[in-house]
mmCIF file of C-alpha atoms and ligand atoms in Angstrom:
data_model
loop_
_atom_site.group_PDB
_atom_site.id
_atom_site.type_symbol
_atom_site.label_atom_id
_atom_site.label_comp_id
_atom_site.label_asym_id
_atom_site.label_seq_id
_atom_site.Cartn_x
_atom_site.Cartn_y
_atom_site.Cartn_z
ATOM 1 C CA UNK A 12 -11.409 11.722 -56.534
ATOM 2 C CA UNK A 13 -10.883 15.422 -57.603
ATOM 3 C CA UNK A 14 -7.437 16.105 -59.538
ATOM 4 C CA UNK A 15 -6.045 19.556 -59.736
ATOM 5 C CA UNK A 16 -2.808 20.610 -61.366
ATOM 6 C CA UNK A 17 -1.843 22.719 -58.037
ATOM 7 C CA UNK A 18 -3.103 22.214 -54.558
ATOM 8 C CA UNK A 19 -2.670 24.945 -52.341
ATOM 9 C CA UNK A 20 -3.196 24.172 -48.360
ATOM 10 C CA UNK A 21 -4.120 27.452 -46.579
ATOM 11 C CA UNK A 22 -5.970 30.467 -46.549
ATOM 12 C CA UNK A 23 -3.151 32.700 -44.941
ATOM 13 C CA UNK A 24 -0.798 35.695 -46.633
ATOM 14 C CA UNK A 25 1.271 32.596 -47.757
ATOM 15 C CA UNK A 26 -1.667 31.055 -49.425
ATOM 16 C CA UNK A 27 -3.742 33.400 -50.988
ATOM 17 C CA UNK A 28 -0.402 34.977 -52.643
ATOM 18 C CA UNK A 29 0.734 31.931 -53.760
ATOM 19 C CA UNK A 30 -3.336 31.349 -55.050
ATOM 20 C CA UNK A 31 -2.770 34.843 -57.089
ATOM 21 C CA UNK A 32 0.637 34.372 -58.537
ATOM 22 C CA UNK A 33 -0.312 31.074 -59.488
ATOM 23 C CA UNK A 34 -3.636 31.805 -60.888
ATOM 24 C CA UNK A 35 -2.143 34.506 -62.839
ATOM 25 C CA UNK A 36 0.272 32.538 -64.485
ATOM 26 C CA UNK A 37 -2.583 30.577 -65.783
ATOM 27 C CA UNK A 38 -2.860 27.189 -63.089
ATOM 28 C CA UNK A 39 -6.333 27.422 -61.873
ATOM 29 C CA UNK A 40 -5.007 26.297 -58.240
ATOM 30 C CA UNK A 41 -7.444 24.991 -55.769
ATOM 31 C CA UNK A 42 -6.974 26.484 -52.780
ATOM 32 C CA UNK A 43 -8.615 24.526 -48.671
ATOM 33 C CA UNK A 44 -8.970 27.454 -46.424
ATOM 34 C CA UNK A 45 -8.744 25.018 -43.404
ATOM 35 C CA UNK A 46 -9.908 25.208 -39.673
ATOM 36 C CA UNK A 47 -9.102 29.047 -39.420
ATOM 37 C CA UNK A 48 -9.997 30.871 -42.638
ATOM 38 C CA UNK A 49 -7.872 34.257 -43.662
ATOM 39 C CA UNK A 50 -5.057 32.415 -41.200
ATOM 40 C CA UNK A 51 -3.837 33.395 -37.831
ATOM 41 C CA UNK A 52 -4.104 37.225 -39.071
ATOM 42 C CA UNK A 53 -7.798 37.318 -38.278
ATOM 43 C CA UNK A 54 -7.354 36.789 -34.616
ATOM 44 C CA UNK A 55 -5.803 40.366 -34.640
ATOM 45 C CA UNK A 56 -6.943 43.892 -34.881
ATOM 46 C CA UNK A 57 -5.319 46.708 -37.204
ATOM 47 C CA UNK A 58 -2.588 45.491 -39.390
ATOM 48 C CA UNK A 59 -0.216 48.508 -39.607
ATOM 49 C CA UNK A 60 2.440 46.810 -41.069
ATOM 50 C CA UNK A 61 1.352 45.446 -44.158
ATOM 51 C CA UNK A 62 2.764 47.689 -47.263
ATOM 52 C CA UNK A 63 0.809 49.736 -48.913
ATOM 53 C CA UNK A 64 -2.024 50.696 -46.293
ATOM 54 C CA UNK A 65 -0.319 53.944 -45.067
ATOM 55 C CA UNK A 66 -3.348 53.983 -42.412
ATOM 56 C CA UNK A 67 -3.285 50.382 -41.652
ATOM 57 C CA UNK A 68 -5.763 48.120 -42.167
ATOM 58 C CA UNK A 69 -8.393 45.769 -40.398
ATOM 59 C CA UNK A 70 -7.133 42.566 -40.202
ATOM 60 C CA UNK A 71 -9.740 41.070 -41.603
ATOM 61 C CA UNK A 72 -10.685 43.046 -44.512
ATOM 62 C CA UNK A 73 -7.001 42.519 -45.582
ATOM 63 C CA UNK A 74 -7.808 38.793 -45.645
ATOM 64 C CA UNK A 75 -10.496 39.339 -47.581
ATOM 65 C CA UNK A 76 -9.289 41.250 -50.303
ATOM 66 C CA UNK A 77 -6.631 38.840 -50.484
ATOM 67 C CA UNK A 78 -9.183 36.164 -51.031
ATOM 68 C CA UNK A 79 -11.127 38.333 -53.614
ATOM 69 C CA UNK A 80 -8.174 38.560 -55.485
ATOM 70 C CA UNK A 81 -7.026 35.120 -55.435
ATOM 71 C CA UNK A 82 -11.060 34.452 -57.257
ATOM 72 C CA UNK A 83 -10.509 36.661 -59.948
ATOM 73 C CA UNK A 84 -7.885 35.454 -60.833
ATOM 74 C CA UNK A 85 -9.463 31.941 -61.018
ATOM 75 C CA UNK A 86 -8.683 30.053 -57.870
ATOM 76 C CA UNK A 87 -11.458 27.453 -56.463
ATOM 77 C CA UNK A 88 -11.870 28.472 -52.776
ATOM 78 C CA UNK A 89 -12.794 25.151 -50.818
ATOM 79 C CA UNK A 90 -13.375 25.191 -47.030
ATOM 80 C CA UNK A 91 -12.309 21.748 -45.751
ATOM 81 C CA UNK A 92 -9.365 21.112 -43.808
ATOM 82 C CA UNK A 93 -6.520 17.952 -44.576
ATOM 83 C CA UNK A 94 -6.111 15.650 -42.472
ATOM 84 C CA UNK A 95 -3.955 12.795 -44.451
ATOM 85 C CA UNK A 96 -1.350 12.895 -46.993
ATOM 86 C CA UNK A 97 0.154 10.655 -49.496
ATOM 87 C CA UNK A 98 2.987 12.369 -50.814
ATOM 88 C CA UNK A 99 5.316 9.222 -51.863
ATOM 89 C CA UNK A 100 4.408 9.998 -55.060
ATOM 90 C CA UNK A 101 2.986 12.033 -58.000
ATOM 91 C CA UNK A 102 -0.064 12.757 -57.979
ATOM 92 C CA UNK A 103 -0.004 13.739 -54.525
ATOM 93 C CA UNK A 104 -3.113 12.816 -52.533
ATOM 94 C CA UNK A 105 -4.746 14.446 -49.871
ATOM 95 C CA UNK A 106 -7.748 13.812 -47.591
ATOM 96 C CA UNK A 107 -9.931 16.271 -46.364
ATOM 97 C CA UNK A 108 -12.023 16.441 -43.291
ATOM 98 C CA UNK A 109 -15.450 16.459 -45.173
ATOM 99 C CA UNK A 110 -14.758 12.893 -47.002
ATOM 100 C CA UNK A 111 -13.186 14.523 -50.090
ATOM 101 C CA UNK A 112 -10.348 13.346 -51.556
ATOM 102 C CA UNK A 113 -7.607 15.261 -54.173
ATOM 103 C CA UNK A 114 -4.987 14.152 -55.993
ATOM 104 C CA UNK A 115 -2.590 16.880 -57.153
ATOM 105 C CA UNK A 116 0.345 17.490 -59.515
ATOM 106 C CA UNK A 117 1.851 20.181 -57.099
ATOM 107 C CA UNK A 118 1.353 20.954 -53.420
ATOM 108 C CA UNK A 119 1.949 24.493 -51.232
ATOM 109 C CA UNK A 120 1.909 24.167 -48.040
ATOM 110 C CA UNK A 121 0.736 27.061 -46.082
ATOM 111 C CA UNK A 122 -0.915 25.764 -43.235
ATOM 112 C CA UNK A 123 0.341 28.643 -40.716
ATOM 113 C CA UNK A 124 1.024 28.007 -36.929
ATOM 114 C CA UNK A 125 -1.501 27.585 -34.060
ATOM 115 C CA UNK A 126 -1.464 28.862 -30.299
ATOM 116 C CA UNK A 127 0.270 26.692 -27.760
ATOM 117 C CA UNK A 128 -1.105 26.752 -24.344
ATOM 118 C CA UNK A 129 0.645 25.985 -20.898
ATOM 119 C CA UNK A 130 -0.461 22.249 -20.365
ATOM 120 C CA UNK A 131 -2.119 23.032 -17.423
ATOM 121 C CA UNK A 132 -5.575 20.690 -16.919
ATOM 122 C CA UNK A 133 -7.653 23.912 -16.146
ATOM 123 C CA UNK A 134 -6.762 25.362 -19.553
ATOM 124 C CA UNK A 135 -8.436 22.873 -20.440
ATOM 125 C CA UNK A 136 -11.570 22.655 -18.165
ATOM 126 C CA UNK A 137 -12.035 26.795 -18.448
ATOM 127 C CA UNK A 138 -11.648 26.929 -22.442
ATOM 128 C CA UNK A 139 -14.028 28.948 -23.784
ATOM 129 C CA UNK A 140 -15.287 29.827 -19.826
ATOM 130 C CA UNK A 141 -12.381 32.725 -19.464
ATOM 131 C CA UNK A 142 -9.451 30.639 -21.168
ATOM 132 C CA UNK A 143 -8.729 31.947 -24.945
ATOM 133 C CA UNK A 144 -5.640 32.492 -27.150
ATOM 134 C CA UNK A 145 -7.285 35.068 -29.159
ATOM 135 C CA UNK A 146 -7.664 38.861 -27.224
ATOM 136 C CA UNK A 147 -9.145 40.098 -30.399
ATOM 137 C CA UNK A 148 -11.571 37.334 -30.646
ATOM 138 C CA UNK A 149 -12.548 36.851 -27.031
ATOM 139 C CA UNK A 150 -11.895 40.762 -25.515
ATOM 140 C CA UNK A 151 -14.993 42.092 -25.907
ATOM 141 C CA UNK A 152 -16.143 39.730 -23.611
ATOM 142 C CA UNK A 153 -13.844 41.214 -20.602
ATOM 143 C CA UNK A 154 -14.843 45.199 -21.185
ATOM 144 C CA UNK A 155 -14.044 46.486 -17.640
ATOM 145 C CA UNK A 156 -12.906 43.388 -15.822
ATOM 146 C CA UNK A 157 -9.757 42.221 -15.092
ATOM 147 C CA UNK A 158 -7.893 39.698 -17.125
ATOM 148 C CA UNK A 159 -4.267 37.252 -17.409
ATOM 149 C CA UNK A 160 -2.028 37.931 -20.478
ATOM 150 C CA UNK A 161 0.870 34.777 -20.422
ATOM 151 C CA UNK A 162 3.824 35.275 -22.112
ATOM 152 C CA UNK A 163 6.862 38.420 -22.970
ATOM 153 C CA UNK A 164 7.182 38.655 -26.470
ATOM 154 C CA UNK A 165 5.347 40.523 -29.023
ATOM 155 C CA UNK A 166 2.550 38.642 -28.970
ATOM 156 C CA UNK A 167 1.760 39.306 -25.398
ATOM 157 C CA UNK A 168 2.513 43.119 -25.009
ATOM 158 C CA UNK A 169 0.319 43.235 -28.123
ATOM 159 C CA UNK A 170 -2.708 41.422 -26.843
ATOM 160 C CA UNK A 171 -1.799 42.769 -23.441
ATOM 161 C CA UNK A 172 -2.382 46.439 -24.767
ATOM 162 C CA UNK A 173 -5.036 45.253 -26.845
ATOM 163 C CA UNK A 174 -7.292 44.116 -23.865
ATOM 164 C CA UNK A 175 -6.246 47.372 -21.836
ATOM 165 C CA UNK A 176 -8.073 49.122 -23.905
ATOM 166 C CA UNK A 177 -11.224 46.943 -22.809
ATOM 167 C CA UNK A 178 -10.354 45.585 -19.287
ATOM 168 C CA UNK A 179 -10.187 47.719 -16.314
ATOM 169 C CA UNK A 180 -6.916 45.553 -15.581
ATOM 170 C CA UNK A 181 -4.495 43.282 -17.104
ATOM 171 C CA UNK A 182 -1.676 41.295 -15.247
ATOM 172 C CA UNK A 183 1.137 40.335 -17.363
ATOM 173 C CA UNK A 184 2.297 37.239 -16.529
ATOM 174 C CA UNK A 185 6.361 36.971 -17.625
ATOM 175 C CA UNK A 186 8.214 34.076 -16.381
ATOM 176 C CA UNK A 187 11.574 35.769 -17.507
ATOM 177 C CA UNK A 188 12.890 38.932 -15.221
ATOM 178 C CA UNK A 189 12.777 40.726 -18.902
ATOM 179 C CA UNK A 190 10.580 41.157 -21.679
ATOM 180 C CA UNK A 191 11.291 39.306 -25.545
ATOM 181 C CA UNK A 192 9.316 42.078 -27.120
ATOM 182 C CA UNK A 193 10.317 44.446 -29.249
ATOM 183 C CA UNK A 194 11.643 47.835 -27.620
ATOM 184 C CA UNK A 195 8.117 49.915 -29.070
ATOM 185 C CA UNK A 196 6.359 46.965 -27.797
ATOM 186 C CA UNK A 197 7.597 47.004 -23.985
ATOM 187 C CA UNK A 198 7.372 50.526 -23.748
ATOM 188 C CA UNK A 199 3.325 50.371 -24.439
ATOM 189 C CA UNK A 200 2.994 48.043 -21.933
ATOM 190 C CA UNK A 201 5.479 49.403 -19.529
ATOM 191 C CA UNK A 202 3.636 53.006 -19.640
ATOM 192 C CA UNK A 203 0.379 51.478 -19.648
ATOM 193 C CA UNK A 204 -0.994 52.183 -16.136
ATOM 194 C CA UNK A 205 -4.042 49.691 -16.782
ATOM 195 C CA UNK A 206 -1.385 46.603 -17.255
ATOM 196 C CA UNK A 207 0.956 45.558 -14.384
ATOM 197 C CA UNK A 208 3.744 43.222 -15.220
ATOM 198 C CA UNK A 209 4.329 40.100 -13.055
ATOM 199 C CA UNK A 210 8.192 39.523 -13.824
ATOM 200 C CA UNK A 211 9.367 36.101 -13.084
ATOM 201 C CA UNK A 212 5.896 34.716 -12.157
ATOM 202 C CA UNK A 213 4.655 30.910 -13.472
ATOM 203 C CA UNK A 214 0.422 29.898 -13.692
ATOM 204 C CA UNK A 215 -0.253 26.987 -11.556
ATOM 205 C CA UNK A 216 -3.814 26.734 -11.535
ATOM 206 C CA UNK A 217 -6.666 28.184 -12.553
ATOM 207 C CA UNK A 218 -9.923 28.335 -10.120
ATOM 208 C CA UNK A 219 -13.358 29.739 -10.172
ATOM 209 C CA UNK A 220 -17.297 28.609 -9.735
ATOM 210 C CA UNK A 221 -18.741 29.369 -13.208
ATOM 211 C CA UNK A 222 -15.399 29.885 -15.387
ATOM 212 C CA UNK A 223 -12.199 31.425 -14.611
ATOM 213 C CA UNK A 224 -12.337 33.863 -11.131
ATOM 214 C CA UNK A 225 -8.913 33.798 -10.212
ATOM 215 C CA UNK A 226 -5.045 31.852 -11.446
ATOM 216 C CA UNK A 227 -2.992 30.113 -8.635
ATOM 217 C CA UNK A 228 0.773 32.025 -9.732
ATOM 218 C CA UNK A 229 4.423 31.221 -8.077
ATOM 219 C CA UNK A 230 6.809 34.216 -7.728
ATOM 220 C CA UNK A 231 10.709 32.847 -8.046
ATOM 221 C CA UNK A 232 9.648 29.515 -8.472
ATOM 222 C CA UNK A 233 12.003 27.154 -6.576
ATOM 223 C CA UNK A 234 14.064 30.002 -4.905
ATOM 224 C CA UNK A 235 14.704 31.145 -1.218
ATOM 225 C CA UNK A 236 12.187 33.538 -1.959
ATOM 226 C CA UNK A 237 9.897 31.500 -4.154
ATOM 227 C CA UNK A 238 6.456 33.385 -3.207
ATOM 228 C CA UNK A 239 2.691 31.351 -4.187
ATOM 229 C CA UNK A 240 -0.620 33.333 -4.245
ATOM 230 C CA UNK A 241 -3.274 34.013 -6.088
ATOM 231 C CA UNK A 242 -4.803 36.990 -8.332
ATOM 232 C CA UNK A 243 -8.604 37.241 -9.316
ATOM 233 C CA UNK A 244 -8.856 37.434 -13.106
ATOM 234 C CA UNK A 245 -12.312 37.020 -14.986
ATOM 235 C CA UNK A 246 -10.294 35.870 -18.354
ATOM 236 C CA UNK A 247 -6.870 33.829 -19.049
ATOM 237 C CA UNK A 248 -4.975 34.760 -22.442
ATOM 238 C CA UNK A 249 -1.964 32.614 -23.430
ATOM 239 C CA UNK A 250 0.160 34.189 -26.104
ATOM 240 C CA UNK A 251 3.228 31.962 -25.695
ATOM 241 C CA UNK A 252 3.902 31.022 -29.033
ATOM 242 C CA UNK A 253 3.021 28.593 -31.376
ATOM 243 C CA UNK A 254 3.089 25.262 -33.106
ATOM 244 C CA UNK A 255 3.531 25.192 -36.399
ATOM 245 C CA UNK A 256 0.658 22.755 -38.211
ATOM 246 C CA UNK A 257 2.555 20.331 -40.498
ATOM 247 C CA UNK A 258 1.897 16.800 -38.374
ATOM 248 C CA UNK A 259 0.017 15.509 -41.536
ATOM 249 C CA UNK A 260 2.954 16.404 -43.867
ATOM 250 C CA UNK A 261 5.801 15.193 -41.478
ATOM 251 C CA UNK A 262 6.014 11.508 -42.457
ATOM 252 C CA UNK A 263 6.973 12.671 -46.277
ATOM 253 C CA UNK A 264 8.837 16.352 -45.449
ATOM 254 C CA UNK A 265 11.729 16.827 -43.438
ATOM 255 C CA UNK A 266 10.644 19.773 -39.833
ATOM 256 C CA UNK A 267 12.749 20.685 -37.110
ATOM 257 C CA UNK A 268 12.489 19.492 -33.673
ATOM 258 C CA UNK A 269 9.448 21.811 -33.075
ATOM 259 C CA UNK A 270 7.773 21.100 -35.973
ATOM 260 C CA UNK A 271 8.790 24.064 -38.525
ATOM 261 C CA UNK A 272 8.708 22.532 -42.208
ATOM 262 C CA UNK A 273 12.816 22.493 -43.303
ATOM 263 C CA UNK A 274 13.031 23.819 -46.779
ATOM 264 C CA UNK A 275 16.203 24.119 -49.417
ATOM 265 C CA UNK A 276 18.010 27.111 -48.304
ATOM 266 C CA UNK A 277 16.070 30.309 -48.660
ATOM 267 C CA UNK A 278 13.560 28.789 -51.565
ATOM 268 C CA UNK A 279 10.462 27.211 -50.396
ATOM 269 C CA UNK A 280 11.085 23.717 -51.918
ATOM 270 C CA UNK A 281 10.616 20.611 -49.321
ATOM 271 C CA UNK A 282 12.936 18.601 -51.057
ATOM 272 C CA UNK A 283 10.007 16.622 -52.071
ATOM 273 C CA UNK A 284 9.540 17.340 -56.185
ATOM 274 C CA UNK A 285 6.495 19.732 -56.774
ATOM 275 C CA UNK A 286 5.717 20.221 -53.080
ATOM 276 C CA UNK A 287 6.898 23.533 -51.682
ATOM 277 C CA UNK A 288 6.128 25.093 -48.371
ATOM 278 C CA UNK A 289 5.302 28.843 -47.681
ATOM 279 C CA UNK A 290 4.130 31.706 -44.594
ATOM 280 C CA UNK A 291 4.518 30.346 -40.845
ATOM 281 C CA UNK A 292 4.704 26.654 -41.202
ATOM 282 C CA UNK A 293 8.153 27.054 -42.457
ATOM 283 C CA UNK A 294 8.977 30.032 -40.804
ATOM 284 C CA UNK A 295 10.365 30.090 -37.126
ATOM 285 C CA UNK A 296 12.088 33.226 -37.294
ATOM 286 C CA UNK A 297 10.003 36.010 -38.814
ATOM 287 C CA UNK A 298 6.310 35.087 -38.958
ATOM 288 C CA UNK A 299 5.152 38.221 -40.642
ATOM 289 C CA UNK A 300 2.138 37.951 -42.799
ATOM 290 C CA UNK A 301 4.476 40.272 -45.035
ATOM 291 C CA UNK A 302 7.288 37.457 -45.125
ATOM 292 C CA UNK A 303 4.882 34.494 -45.525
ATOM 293 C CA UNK A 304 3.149 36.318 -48.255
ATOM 294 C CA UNK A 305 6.254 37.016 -50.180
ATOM 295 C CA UNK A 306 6.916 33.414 -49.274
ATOM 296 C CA UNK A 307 3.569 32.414 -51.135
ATOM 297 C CA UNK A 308 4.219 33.979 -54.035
ATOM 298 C CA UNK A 309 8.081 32.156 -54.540
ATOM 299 C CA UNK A 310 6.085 28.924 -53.720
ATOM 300 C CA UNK A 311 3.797 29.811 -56.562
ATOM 301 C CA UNK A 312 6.909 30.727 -59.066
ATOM 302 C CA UNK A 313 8.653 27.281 -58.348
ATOM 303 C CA UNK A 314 5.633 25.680 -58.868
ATOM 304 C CA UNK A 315 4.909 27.352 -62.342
ATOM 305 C CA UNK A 316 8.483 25.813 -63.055
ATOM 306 C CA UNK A 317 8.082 22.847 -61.648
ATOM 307 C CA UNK A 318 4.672 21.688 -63.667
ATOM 308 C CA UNK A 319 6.327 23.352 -66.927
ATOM 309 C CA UNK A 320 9.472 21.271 -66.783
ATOM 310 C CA UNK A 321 7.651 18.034 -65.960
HETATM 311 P P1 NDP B 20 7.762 34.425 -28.918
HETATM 312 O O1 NDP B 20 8.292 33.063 -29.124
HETATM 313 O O2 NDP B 20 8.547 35.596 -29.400
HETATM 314 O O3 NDP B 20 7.535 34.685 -27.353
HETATM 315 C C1 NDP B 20 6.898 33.730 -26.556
HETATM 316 C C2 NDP B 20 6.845 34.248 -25.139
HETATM 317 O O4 NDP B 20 6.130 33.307 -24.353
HETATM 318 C C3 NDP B 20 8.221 34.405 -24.498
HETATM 319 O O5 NDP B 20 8.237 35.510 -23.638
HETATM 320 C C4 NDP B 20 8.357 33.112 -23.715
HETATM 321 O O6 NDP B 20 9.165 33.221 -22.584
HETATM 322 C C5 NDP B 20 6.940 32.880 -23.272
HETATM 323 N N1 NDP B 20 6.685 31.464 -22.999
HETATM 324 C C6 NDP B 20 6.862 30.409 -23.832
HETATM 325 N N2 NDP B 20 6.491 29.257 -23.221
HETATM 326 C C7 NDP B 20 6.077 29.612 -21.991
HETATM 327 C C8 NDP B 20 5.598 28.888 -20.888
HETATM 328 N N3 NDP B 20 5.451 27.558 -20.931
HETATM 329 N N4 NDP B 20 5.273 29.571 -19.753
HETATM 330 C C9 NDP B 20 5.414 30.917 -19.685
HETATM 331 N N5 NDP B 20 5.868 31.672 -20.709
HETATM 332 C C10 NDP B 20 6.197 31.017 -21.844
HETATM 333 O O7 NDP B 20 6.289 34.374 -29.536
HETATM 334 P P2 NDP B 20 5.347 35.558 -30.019
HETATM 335 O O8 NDP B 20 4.103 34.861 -30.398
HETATM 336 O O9 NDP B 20 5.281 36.645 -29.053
HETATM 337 O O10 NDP B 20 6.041 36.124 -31.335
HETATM 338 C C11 NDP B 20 6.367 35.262 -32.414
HETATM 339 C C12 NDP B 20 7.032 36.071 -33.520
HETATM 340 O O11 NDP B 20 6.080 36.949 -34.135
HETATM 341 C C13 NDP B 20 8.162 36.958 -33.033
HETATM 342 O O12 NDP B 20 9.181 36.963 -33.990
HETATM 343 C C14 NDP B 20 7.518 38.303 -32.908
HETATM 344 O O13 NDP B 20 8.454 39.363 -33.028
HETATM 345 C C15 NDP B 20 6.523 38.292 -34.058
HETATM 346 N N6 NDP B 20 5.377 39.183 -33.816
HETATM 347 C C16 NDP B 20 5.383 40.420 -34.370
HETATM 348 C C17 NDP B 20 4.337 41.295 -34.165
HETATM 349 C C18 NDP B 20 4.375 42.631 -34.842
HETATM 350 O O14 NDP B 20 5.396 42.984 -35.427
HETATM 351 N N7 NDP B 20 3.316 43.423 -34.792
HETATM 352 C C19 NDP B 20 3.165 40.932 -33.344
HETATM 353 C C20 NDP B 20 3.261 39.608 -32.789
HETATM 354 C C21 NDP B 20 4.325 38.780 -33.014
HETATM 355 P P3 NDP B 20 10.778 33.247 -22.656
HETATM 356 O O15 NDP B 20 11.154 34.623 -23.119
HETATM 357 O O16 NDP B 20 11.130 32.946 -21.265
HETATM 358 O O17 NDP B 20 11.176 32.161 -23.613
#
């Protein structure tokens, strides 16, 4: 079994920052990129947001310059993902999904939040045949067709413009009479003429032959004028929200009811000596890859402290 003085979990903002603070105060971290590597980021387009890239910036080349910098400054990148954790005492020990093991003197946490999807049994049966969570990943694939965003927050009037852009349609599907999203983001969608907004409209079903042709929807469901049809759509996007990834950790660190890692008032410490948690995992509220990586690097800085106290 491998031992490193500092385990990092993640390859998001959160992660990578907390790989380059740490490595530049001398820790040599090891760092598991995990199932998605660069983090949820990489499933979008332009980052415009991000300081310092007046421009914006691909999504993805961000990512990677985080990761370049995290190497020079002497972090091992490994690309398994955990899948156990012993963290009832120090060393903490963590399994990996290639049949590694690690023990480590102090764990971050950044292991980000995934897509949640409807529960319906044809999300299931049409994934990857015209059901995705990812417009940037899975667009291209709908250039001039018509397509399904789910969901009124940012998320969706993002990916919703995003596949306009491709699609020759795109049905919003809102189950609210109102938008979440932020006032810039409704307004793109809203004067979009390629995306029409189904307010107050639930996915039953999906149906087709040979992958998605078409969703079952329910206008008003449950009301005197509760209305069921269907539309014909050649892709299905959820953007509902997500799950934050922190099962493995949850018998040892205290979460919320949805999952979100609790940590000690605005620092990143678990409550758990030495383990810390950073970026979306711990973050309901702002999920910024700004906020996670400025919560990387304090997870980095209480580490430092932590291992030079012990
Ligand atoms: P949100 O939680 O903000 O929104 C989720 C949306 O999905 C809501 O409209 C919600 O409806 C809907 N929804 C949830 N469950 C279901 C369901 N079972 N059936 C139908 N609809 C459902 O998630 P987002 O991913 O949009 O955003 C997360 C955070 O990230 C936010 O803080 C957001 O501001 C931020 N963000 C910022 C961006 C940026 O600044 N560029 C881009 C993307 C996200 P309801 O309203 O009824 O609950």
């Amino acid at each position: 079994m491998d031992h490193t003085q500092l385990l990092i979990i993640g390859s998001g903002p959160a992660g990578y920052t907390a790989a380059i603070y740490a490595g530049r105060s001398g820790l040599t971290p090891v760092l598991y990129e995990g199932l998605q590597p660069g983090g949820q980021l990489t499933t979008t387009t332009e980052v415009e947001n991000f300081p310092g890239f007046p421009e914006g910036i691909d999504a993805n080349e961000l990512m990677d310059n985080l990761r370049q910098q995290a190497e020079r400054f002497g972090c091992e990148i490994r690309s398994a993902s955990a899948v156990k954790t012993d963290l009832s005492a120090v060393p903490y020990r963590v399994w990996f999904d290639d049949d590694t093991e690690m023990s480590a003197d102090a764990l971050i946490i950044c292991t980000g939040a995934s897509a949640k999807y409807l529960g319906l049994s044809d999300e299931d049966k049409y994934r990857g045949q015209g059901v995705s969570a990812c417009a940037t990943c899975d667009g291209f694939f709908y250039r001039k067709k018509t397509v399904a965003v789910v969901g009124g927050g940012d998320t969706a009037c993002e990916e919703a413009s995003y596949l306009a852009g491709l699609a020759s349609k795109v049905y919003l599907i809102v189950r609210k009479p109102y938008l979440r999203a932020t006032q810039i983001m409704q307004e793109r969608v809203l004067n979009n003429p390629k995306i029409e907004v189904l307010f107050e409209h639930n996915t039953v079903g999906l149906f087709g032959e040979n992958g998605v042709e078409g969703a079952h929807v329910v206008y008003r469901k449950g009301e005197a004028d509760e209305r069921r049809y269907d539309i014909a759509i050649d892709g299905f996007f959820l953007a509902i929200g997500h799950k934050p990834n922190s099962d493995i950790f949850r018998p040892w660190v205290k979460t919320d009811e949805t999952g979100y890692i609790l940590t000690e008032g605005d620092s990143p410490r678990t409550g758990i000596p030495g383990v810390f948690a950073a970026g979306d995992v711990a973050d309901p509220h702002y999920r910024q890859a700004v906020v996670a990586a400025g919560s990387g690097a304090k997870a980095a800085i209480e580490a430092e402290r932590y291992l030079a106290s012990r």
